[in-house]
PDB file of C-alpha atoms in Angstrom:
ATOM      1  CA  MET J  33      21.056  26.656   6.322  1.00  0.00           C
ATOM      2  CA  ARG J  34      18.233  29.114   5.649  1.00  0.00           C
ATOM      3  CA  SER J  35      16.969  27.062   2.690  1.00  0.00           C
ATOM      4  CA  LEU J  36      17.002  23.895   4.833  1.00  0.00           C
ATOM      5  CA  PHE J  37      14.936  25.666   7.494  1.00  0.00           C
ATOM      6  CA  THR J  38      12.481  26.899   4.834  1.00  0.00           C
ATOM      7  CA  LEU J  39      12.162  23.379   3.422  1.00  0.00           C
ATOM      8  CA  LEU J  40      11.477  21.928   6.879  1.00  0.00           C
ATOM      9  CA  VAL J  41       8.807  24.569   7.578  1.00  0.00           C
ATOM     10  CA  ILE J  42       7.100  23.817   4.248  1.00  0.00           C
ATOM     11  CA  LEU J  43       7.177  20.058   4.849  1.00  0.00           C
ATOM     12  CA  PHE J  44       5.874  20.449   8.402  1.00  0.00           C
ATOM     13  CA  SER J  45       3.079  22.752   7.217  1.00  0.00           C
ATOM     14  CA  ALA J  46       2.122  20.332   4.453  1.00  0.00           C
ATOM     15  CA  ASN J  47       1.966  17.485   6.959  1.00  0.00           C
ATOM     16  CA  LEU J  48      -0.499  19.440   9.057  1.00  0.00           C
ATOM     17  CA  LEU J  49      -2.853  19.468   6.072  1.00  0.00           C
ATOM     18  CA  LEU J  50      -2.829  15.675   5.815  1.00  0.00           C
ATOM     19  CA  ALA J  51      -5.519  14.344   8.047  1.00  0.00           C
ATOM     20  CA  GLN J  52      -6.710  10.979   9.287  1.00  0.00           C
ATOM     21  CA  ARG J  53     -10.465  10.982   9.575  1.00  0.00           C
ATOM     22  CA  GLU J  54     -11.725  10.330  13.105  1.00  0.00           C
ATOM     23  CA  ILE J  55     -15.378   9.721  13.813  1.00  0.00           C
ATOM     24  CA  THR J  56     -17.523   9.300  16.903  1.00  0.00           C
ATOM     25  CA  GLU J  57     -20.905   7.658  17.423  1.00  0.00           C
ATOM     26  CA  ASP J  58     -22.476  11.056  16.634  1.00  0.00           C
ATOM     27  CA  THR J  59     -20.747  11.483  13.254  1.00  0.00           C
ATOM     28  CA  GLY J  60     -23.117  11.641  10.294  1.00  0.00           C
ATOM     29  CA  TRP J  61     -23.249   9.047   7.524  1.00  0.00           C
ATOM     30  CA  SER J  62     -22.118  11.324   4.698  1.00  0.00           C
ATOM     31  CA  LEU J  63     -19.116  10.313   2.589  1.00  0.00           C
ATOM     32  CA  LYS J  64     -17.393  13.542   3.577  1.00  0.00           C
ATOM     33  CA  ASP J  65     -17.476  12.521   7.237  1.00  0.00           C
ATOM     34  CA  ARG J  66     -16.395   8.897   6.856  1.00  0.00           C
ATOM     35  CA  LEU J  67     -14.290   8.562   3.701  1.00  0.00           C
ATOM     36  CA  TYR J  68     -10.488   8.464   3.761  1.00  0.00           C
ATOM     37  CA  VAL J  69      -7.829   8.086   1.082  1.00  0.00           C
ATOM     38  CA  GLY J  70      -4.192   7.145   1.077  1.00  0.00           C
ATOM     39  CA  GLY J  71      -1.639   4.953  -0.574  1.00  0.00           C
ATOM     40  CA  GLY J  72       1.966   4.563  -1.440  1.00  0.00           C
ATOM     41  CA  LEU J  73       4.506   5.070  -4.198  1.00  0.00           C
ATOM     42  CA  GLY J  74       7.646   3.102  -4.845  1.00  0.00           C
ATOM     43  CA  MET J  75      10.549   3.357  -7.247  1.00  0.00           C
ATOM     44  CA  ASN J  76      13.855   1.572  -7.524  1.00  0.00           C
ATOM     45  CA  ALA J  77      16.606   1.105 -10.063  1.00  0.00           C
ATOM     46  CA  GLY J  78      19.794  -0.868  -9.913  1.00  0.00           C
ATOM     47  CA  ARG J  79      21.083  -4.359 -10.535  1.00  0.00           C
ATOM     48  CA  ASP J  80      19.462  -7.617  -9.489  1.00  0.00           C
ATOM     49  CA  PHE J  81      21.277 -10.545  -7.868  1.00  0.00           C
ATOM     50  CA  ASN J  82      22.526 -11.655 -11.331  1.00  0.00           C
ATOM     51  CA  GLY J  83      23.923  -8.205 -12.105  1.00  0.00           C
ATOM     52  CA  TYR J  84      21.238  -7.231 -14.647  1.00  0.00           C
ATOM     53  CA  ARG J  85      20.008  -3.638 -14.682  1.00  0.00           C
ATOM     54  CA  TYR J  86      16.364  -3.020 -13.863  1.00  0.00           C
ATOM     55  CA  PHE J  87      13.871  -0.241 -13.182  1.00  0.00           C
ATOM     56  CA  TYR J  88      10.862  -0.700 -10.883  1.00  0.00           C
ATOM     57  CA  ALA J  89       7.940   1.660 -10.180  1.00  0.00           C
ATOM     58  CA  GLN J  90       4.790   1.094  -8.141  1.00  0.00           C
ATOM     59  CA  VAL J  91       1.657   3.025  -7.229  1.00  0.00           C
ATOM     60  CA  SER J  92      -0.916   1.745  -4.719  1.00  0.00           C
ATOM     61  CA  PRO J  93      -3.841   4.047  -3.837  1.00  0.00           C
ATOM     62  CA  ILE J  94      -6.436   3.112  -1.200  1.00  0.00           C
ATOM     63  CA  LEU J  95      -9.962   4.317  -0.520  1.00  0.00           C
ATOM     64  CA  GLY J  96     -11.589   3.543   2.817  1.00  0.00           C
ATOM     65  CA  TYR J  97     -14.870   4.112   4.606  1.00  0.00           C
ATOM     66  CA  MET J  98     -15.230   4.196   8.401  1.00  0.00           C
ATOM     67  CA  LEU J  99     -18.195   2.017   9.391  1.00  0.00           C
ATOM     68  CA  THR J 100     -17.790   2.734  13.122  1.00  0.00           C
ATOM     69  CA  PRO J 101     -15.169   4.637  15.141  1.00  0.00           C
ATOM     70  CA  LYS J 102     -13.050   1.450  15.232  1.00  0.00           C
ATOM     71  CA  LEU J 103     -14.000  -0.492  12.078  1.00  0.00           C
ATOM     72  CA  SER J 104     -13.347   0.507   8.471  1.00  0.00           C
ATOM     73  CA  THR J 105     -13.425  -1.177   5.097  1.00  0.00           C
ATOM     74  CA  GLY J 106     -12.149  -0.238   1.699  1.00  0.00           C
ATOM     75  CA  VAL J 107     -10.272  -1.201  -1.397  1.00  0.00           C
ATOM     76  CA  GLY J 108      -6.752  -0.730  -2.615  1.00  0.00           C
ATOM     77  CA  LEU J 109      -5.425  -0.903  -6.137  1.00  0.00           C
ATOM     78  CA  ASN J 110      -1.877  -1.664  -7.129  1.00  0.00           C
ATOM     79  CA  TYR J 111       0.144  -1.300 -10.280  1.00  0.00           C
ATOM     80  CA  THR J 112       3.794  -2.263 -10.703  1.00  0.00           C
ATOM     81  CA  TYR J 113       6.013  -1.708 -13.732  1.00  0.00           C
ATOM     82  CA  LEU J 114       9.276  -3.646 -14.093  1.00  0.00           C
ATOM     83  CA  ASN J 115      11.798  -3.140 -16.888  1.00  0.00           C
ATOM     84  CA  TYR J 116      15.023  -5.060 -17.430  1.00  0.00           C
ATOM     85  CA  THR J 117      17.060  -2.577 -19.468  1.00  0.00           C
ATOM     86  CA  ASP J 118      19.777  -5.102 -20.384  1.00  0.00           C
ATOM     87  CA  PHE J 119      17.181  -7.247 -22.191  1.00  0.00           C
ATOM     88  CA  ASN J 120      14.807  -4.462 -23.300  1.00  0.00           C
ATOM     89  CA  VAL J 121      11.845  -6.325 -21.770  1.00  0.00           C
ATOM     90  CA  SER J 122       9.229  -5.087 -19.366  1.00  0.00           C
ATOM     91  CA  THR J 123       6.099  -6.247 -17.616  1.00  0.00           C
ATOM     92  CA  SER J 124       3.249  -4.856 -15.574  1.00  0.00           C
ATOM     93  CA  GLN J 125       1.543  -6.351 -12.548  1.00  0.00           C
ATOM     94  CA  TYR J 126      -1.805  -5.062 -11.374  1.00  0.00           C
ATOM     95  CA  GLY J 127      -4.539  -6.015  -8.986  1.00  0.00           C
ATOM     96  CA  GLY J 128      -6.716  -5.060  -6.081  1.00  0.00           C
ATOM     97  CA  ASN J 129      -7.166  -5.714  -2.409  1.00  0.00           C
ATOM     98  CA  PRO J 130     -10.435  -5.229  -0.535  1.00  0.00           C
ATOM     99  CA  PHE J 131      -9.643  -4.873   3.178  1.00  0.00           C
ATOM    100  CA  LEU J 132     -11.167  -4.732   6.637  1.00  0.00           C
ATOM    101  CA  ARG J 133      -9.397  -2.831   9.426  1.00  0.00           C
ATOM    102  CA  TYR J 134     -10.120  -2.759  13.156  1.00  0.00           C
ATOM    103  CA  ASN J 135      -8.496  -0.087  15.351  1.00  0.00           C
ATOM    104  CA  ILE J 136      -7.491  -1.742  18.633  1.00  0.00           C
ATOM    105  CA  THR J 137      -6.096   1.530  20.038  1.00  0.00           C
ATOM    106  CA  ASN J 138      -5.357   4.906  18.471  1.00  0.00           C
ATOM    107  CA  GLU J 139      -2.003   3.536  17.280  1.00  0.00           C
ATOM    108  CA  LEU J 140      -2.494  -0.238  16.824  1.00  0.00           C
ATOM    109  CA  PHE J 141      -4.818  -1.972  14.380  1.00  0.00           C
ATOM    110  CA  ALA J 142      -5.615  -5.425  13.010  1.00  0.00           C
ATOM    111  CA  ILE J 143      -6.111  -5.792   9.274  1.00  0.00           C
ATOM    112  CA  THR J 144      -7.176  -8.481   6.851  1.00  0.00           C
ATOM    113  CA  GLU J 145      -7.344  -8.340   3.092  1.00  0.00           C
ATOM    114  CA  TYR J 146      -7.947 -10.474   0.074  1.00  0.00           C
ATOM    115  CA  ASN J 147      -5.205  -9.645  -2.417  1.00  0.00           C
ATOM    116  CA  PHE J 148      -5.223 -10.632  -6.068  1.00  0.00           C
ATOM    117  CA  ILE J 149      -2.621  -9.741  -8.643  1.00  0.00           C
ATOM    118  CA  SER J 150      -2.339 -10.370 -12.375  1.00  0.00           C
ATOM    119  CA  VAL J 151       1.215 -11.165 -13.475  1.00  0.00           C
ATOM    120  CA  ASP J 152       3.063 -12.424 -16.522  1.00  0.00           C
ATOM    121  CA  PRO J 153       5.237 -15.074 -14.848  1.00  0.00           C
ATOM    122  CA  ASP J 154       7.296 -15.731 -17.998  1.00  0.00           C
ATOM    123  CA  PHE J 155       7.774 -12.175 -19.292  1.00  0.00           C
ATOM    124  CA  LEU J 156      11.509 -12.651 -19.920  1.00  0.00           C
ATOM    125  CA  ASN J 157      10.609 -15.205 -22.600  1.00  0.00           C
ATOM    126  CA  ASP J 158       8.071 -12.858 -24.255  1.00  0.00           C
ATOM    127  CA  ASN J 159       5.116 -14.964 -23.158  1.00  0.00           C
ATOM    128  CA  ASP J 160       1.957 -12.846 -22.925  1.00  0.00           C
ATOM    129  CA  LYS J 161      -0.064 -15.353 -20.891  1.00  0.00           C
ATOM    130  CA  ARG J 162      -1.053 -13.741 -17.618  1.00  0.00           C
ATOM    131  CA  GLN J 163      -1.934 -15.521 -14.405  1.00  0.00           C
ATOM    132  CA  VAL J 164      -3.909 -14.278 -11.427  1.00  0.00           C
ATOM    133  CA  PHE J 165      -2.532 -15.115  -7.996  1.00  0.00           C
ATOM    134  CA  GLU J 166      -4.505 -14.707  -4.788  1.00  0.00           C
ATOM    135  CA  ARG J 167      -3.464 -14.122  -1.207  1.00  0.00           C
ATOM    136  CA  PHE J 168      -5.485 -14.009   1.991  1.00  0.00           C
ATOM    137  CA  LEU J 169      -3.528 -11.713   4.281  1.00  0.00           C
ATOM    138  CA  LEU J 170      -3.920 -11.257   8.027  1.00  0.00           C
ATOM    139  CA  GLY J 171      -1.826  -8.897  10.098  1.00  0.00           C
ATOM    140  CA  ALA J 172      -1.355  -5.900  12.313  1.00  0.00           C
ATOM    141  CA  GLY J 173      -0.184  -2.357  11.958  1.00  0.00           C
ATOM    142  CA  TYR J 174       0.971   0.750  13.734  1.00  0.00           C
ATOM    143  CA  THR J 175      -0.259   4.272  12.942  1.00  0.00           C
ATOM    144  CA  GLN J 176       1.856   7.353  13.623  1.00  0.00           C
ATOM    145  CA  ARG J 177      -0.316  10.449  13.479  1.00  0.00           C
ATOM    146  CA  ILE J 178       0.898  13.469  11.531  1.00  0.00           C
ATOM    147  CA  GLY J 179      -1.039  16.577  12.455  1.00  0.00           C
ATOM    148  CA  ALA J 180      -4.789  16.535  13.055  1.00  0.00           C
ATOM    149  CA  ARG J 181      -5.756  14.044  10.306  1.00  0.00           C
ATOM    150  CA  GLY J 182      -2.676  12.614   8.595  1.00  0.00           C
ATOM    151  CA  ALA J 183      -0.914   9.370   9.406  1.00  0.00           C
ATOM    152  CA  VAL J 184       1.892   7.125   8.298  1.00  0.00           C
ATOM    153  CA  ASN J 185       1.047   3.438   8.696  1.00  0.00           C
ATOM    154  CA  PHE J 186       3.409   0.498   9.146  1.00  0.00           C
ATOM    155  CA  VAL J 187       1.862  -2.914   8.420  1.00  0.00           C
ATOM    156  CA  ALA J 188       3.021  -6.542   8.678  1.00  0.00           C
ATOM    157  CA  LEU J 189       0.789  -9.148   7.019  1.00  0.00           C
ATOM    158  CA  TYR J 190       1.017 -12.922   6.683  1.00  0.00           C
ATOM    159  CA  ASP J 191      -0.356 -14.861   3.694  1.00  0.00           C
ATOM    160  CA  LEU J 192      -2.501 -17.696   5.067  1.00  0.00           C
ATOM    161  CA  GLN J 193      -2.608 -19.360   1.606  1.00  0.00           C
ATOM    162  CA  PHE J 194       1.119 -19.166   0.833  1.00  0.00           C
ATOM    163  CA  THR J 195       2.644 -21.792  -1.449  1.00  0.00           C
ATOM    164  CA  ASN J 196       6.025 -21.801  -3.156  1.00  0.00           C
ATOM    165  CA  THR J 197       4.387 -22.128  -6.589  1.00  0.00           C
ATOM    166  CA  GLY J 198       3.435 -18.466  -7.024  1.00  0.00           C
ATOM    167  CA  PRO J 199       5.399 -15.310  -7.750  1.00  0.00           C
ATOM    168  CA  PHE J 200       5.806 -14.420  -4.079  1.00  0.00           C
ATOM    169  CA  ALA J 201       9.061 -15.319  -2.368  1.00  0.00           C
ATOM    170  CA  SER J 202       7.698 -15.148   1.168  1.00  0.00           C
ATOM    171  CA  PRO J 203       4.382 -15.356   3.013  1.00  0.00           C
ATOM    172  CA  TRP J 204       5.255 -12.061   4.736  1.00  0.00           C
ATOM    173  CA  VAL J 205       4.184  -8.693   3.340  1.00  0.00           C
ATOM    174  CA  PHE J 206       5.482  -5.430   4.819  1.00  0.00           C
ATOM    175  CA  ARG J 207       4.081  -2.027   3.849  1.00  0.00           C
ATOM    176  CA  VAL J 208       4.426   1.619   4.710  1.00  0.00           C
ATOM    177  CA  PHE J 209       1.668   3.925   3.461  1.00  0.00           C
ATOM    178  CA  PHE J 210       0.122   7.294   4.148  1.00  0.00           C
ATOM    179  CA  SER J 211      -3.518   8.105   4.829  1.00  0.00           C
ATOM    180  CA  PHE J 212      -5.468  11.309   5.254  1.00  0.00           C
TER     181      PHE J 212
END
């Protein structure tokens, strides 16, 4: 019980150090005052719907700049690694996503982004030809503050250019990421 309490105190203290940048009309134009970073990590292993074993890892950092107290812009990068251990094949997907975010309230925001991703759509057949797929995403999100500057963000986006010919199974994109 004591170790659980110690762990909770450490986690709570660490969360207080994470900070979401807030600016006012009087904030200076220096990067230190207006820059924010964040991102997400993902990992999964198991069996797919056909019963084949796989391993999946993802990293997606973001870098943003607050233009006004309500409007920010930035860029995100994403990298995904997928390995099918039963076949000894793997692939990587990578891309970027410039974004524009408008804070409606302290908790709610609207977001749009242009997302592009380079994939090998036929990697199971050892085909090294990559394709770039694009998405124009529009959506909304909710921010839950953690301490003075940190936040966890929940986002739902819809792909306005969705077709069934790409690697994406749905026009909907859901994300959870941290910023400070």
